[in-house]
């Protein structure tokens, strides 16, 4: 089989529970679902640090953030380091990235390894973006989700069709501040969107970190987020519900625009007759709280933020509509792309190709645990720095709650605390059992696994970690 094209579609902050193929209760994503219908849906794809820049760095470089040094939003990528685009480019792929980059601006941080790059600056706006195209600023007019698609389709049309391509097609949507386009602005207008089960979480039975976070629908959404002043005369519960409706509807409207545009790109593959020669992936840089635990945003190792949507349609897919429950992470993506391209990954890369999973056989030694670390202590939403591990059944988290000199983190330490969740008994993570004697053996075993994984990925534990 010739080397496949690789089309990597990524959005920003799109949670799996806002996709119909993942069983969303609140919206439909018919075009994204086409990818799952033609291939495989992963239920347990996790990010190794739930934040925009760090996740992008992990995907591009195939390494954890303490290796690629993009631990926080304050740390921009050193673009001299090896990345998957450079390797594919050296091996005969045409390479392109269009849309959100968010790994820094200027010659030291711009994309390297791409024949064509046309990127937003920083987060980028929802309308009329000024972009940087191969080092030159260009002003565009229109809705950014549409423009990123137009530019991607143009490049696909004009590429050298004799060579395989690797394209990163990266949307800004549905990142805050959730500005919909005219086409979708009235969507859901007369509908009351249901709230999640944990909407009124009071953060009891958890470490102090959950109650300290400043990202609640009730208190922390701004008038810019809500697009209108809060009506007078509402009870606190009514006001919170009203804010949730504003937030979630605009979020879902931005998702609907992404869905339409991904449909255009999938159609173009069909029209050109290359769908069977192309590995198509849809994912997002992390998950997001959609009112879950009363929150918006991400950062925490809790499920809604940790889980990435990940659907993939392999070339000449032989098992459409399949579902996989093995654990994979964003560090594994680069290894998988190289595997499909028939290229060995460099020693520096830390992931593992999950191509065998796509071909229907899970290797006997496939990992049943993953390692996570959030470094950006207290910045933006007052979330404590933490690390932890997740297995199929349990999740262990240690809030070491210290900046450790990381860029942009706030240097004000908090008392460290552990959390342990039994996800079979408590899928919503409402009951920390770390101090429950019935779980003492599990806690000790997972602390050992945490240490083993930190050694394996060459990270260091917090120097003053308490048992
Ligand atoms: Ca993000």
PDB file of N, CA and C and ligand atoms in Angstrom, residues 11-14 50-53 55-56 100 102 123 172 175 284-288 298, ligand 1:
ATOM      1  N   UNK A  11      -9.547  20.807  16.983  1.00  0.00           N
ATOM      2  CA  UNK A  11     -10.190  22.022  17.471  1.00  0.00           C
ATOM      3  C   UNK A  11      -9.610  22.363  18.828  1.00  0.00           C
ATOM      4  N   UNK A  12     -10.118  23.444  19.396  1.00  0.00           N
ATOM      5  CA  UNK A  12      -9.598  23.935  20.663  1.00  0.00           C
ATOM      6  C   UNK A  12     -10.694  23.870  21.717  1.00  0.00           C
ATOM      7  N   UNK A  13     -10.525  23.026  22.715  1.00  0.00           N
ATOM      8  CA  UNK A  13     -11.470  22.951  23.840  1.00  0.00           C
ATOM      9  C   UNK A  13     -12.805  22.276  23.506  1.00  0.00           C
ATOM     10  N   UNK A  14     -12.811  21.420  22.521  1.00  0.00           N
ATOM     11  CA  UNK A  14     -14.055  20.706  22.200  1.00  0.00           C
ATOM     12  C   UNK A  14     -14.117  19.399  22.997  1.00  0.00           C
ATOM     13  N   UNK A  50      -3.801  19.280  30.561  1.00  0.00           N
ATOM     14  CA  UNK A  50      -5.015  19.799  29.935  1.00  0.00           C
ATOM     15  C   UNK A  50      -4.956  21.313  29.737  1.00  0.00           C
ATOM     16  N   UNK A  51      -4.191  21.709  28.751  1.00  0.00           N
ATOM     17  CA  UNK A  51      -4.002  23.129  28.453  1.00  0.00           C
ATOM     18  C   UNK A  51      -3.557  23.230  26.987  1.00  0.00           C
ATOM     19  N   UNK A  52      -3.922  24.372  26.332  1.00  0.00           N
ATOM     20  CA  UNK A  52      -3.755  24.488  24.881  1.00  0.00           C
ATOM     21  C   UNK A  52      -2.318  24.263  24.416  1.00  0.00           C
ATOM     22  N   UNK A  53      -1.400  25.144  24.793  1.00  0.00           N
ATOM     23  CA  UNK A  53      -0.033  25.057  24.272  1.00  0.00           C
ATOM     24  C   UNK A  53       0.653  23.751  24.638  1.00  0.00           C
ATOM     25  N   UNK A  55      -0.546  20.817  25.234  1.00  0.00           N
ATOM     26  CA  UNK A  55      -1.065  19.671  24.479  1.00  0.00           C
ATOM     27  C   UNK A  55      -0.568  19.722  23.037  1.00  0.00           C
ATOM     28  N   UNK A  56      -0.540  20.906  22.464  1.00  0.00           N
ATOM     29  CA  UNK A  56      -0.059  21.041  21.076  1.00  0.00           C
ATOM     30  C   UNK A  56       1.411  20.654  20.974  1.00  0.00           C
ATOM     31  N   UNK A 100      -4.951  27.483  14.103  1.00  0.00           N
ATOM     32  CA  UNK A 100      -4.362  27.785  15.411  1.00  0.00           C
ATOM     33  C   UNK A 100      -3.020  27.078  15.586  1.00  0.00           C
ATOM     34  N   UNK A 102      -0.511  28.617  18.299  1.00  0.00           N
ATOM     35  CA  UNK A 102      -0.468  28.897  19.737  1.00  0.00           C
ATOM     36  C   UNK A 102       0.729  28.258  20.440  1.00  0.00           C
ATOM     37  N   UNK A 123      -4.201  33.310  20.473  1.00  0.00           N
ATOM     38  CA  UNK A 123      -5.505  32.653  20.401  1.00  0.00           C
ATOM     39  C   UNK A 123      -6.209  32.932  19.088  1.00  0.00           C
ATOM     40  N   UNK A 172      -9.659  27.441  15.739  1.00  0.00           N
ATOM     41  CA  UNK A 172      -9.657  28.192  16.997  1.00  0.00           C
ATOM     42  C   UNK A 172     -10.882  27.791  17.833  1.00  0.00           C
ATOM     43  N   UNK A 175     -13.063  27.641  21.379  1.00  0.00           N
ATOM     44  CA  UNK A 175     -12.401  28.281  22.523  1.00  0.00           C
ATOM     45  C   UNK A 175     -13.180  29.529  22.978  1.00  0.00           C
ATOM     46  N   UNK A 284      -9.396  17.161  19.789  1.00  0.00           N
ATOM     47  CA  UNK A 284      -9.286  18.508  20.335  1.00  0.00           C
ATOM     48  C   UNK A 284      -8.125  18.502  21.314  1.00  0.00           C
ATOM     49  N   UNK A 285      -7.554  19.669  21.588  1.00  0.00           N
ATOM     50  CA  UNK A 285      -6.309  19.681  22.372  1.00  0.00           C
ATOM     51  C   UNK A 285      -6.501  19.221  23.813  1.00  0.00           C
ATOM     52  N   UNK A 286      -7.693  19.299  24.328  1.00  0.00           N
ATOM     53  CA  UNK A 286      -8.075  18.703  25.608  1.00  0.00           C
ATOM     54  C   UNK A 286      -9.591  18.638  25.673  1.00  0.00           C
ATOM     55  N   UNK A 287     -10.106  18.212  26.811  1.00  0.00           N
ATOM     56  CA  UNK A 287     -11.541  18.272  27.038  1.00  0.00           C
ATOM     57  C   UNK A 287     -11.944  19.625  27.604  1.00  0.00           C
ATOM     58  N   UNK A 288     -13.128  19.687  28.196  1.00  0.00           N
ATOM     59  CA  UNK A 288     -13.647  20.954  28.707  1.00  0.00           C
ATOM     60  C   UNK A 288     -14.808  20.653  29.641  1.00  0.00           C
ATOM     61  N   UNK A 298     -10.842  23.995  31.837  1.00  0.00           N
ATOM     62  CA  UNK A 298     -10.252  22.638  31.797  1.00  0.00           C
ATOM     63  C   UNK A 298      -9.213  22.508  32.905  1.00  0.00           C
TER      64      UNK A 298
HETATM   65 CA1  LIG B   1      -7.380  24.246  24.312  1.00  0.00          CA
END
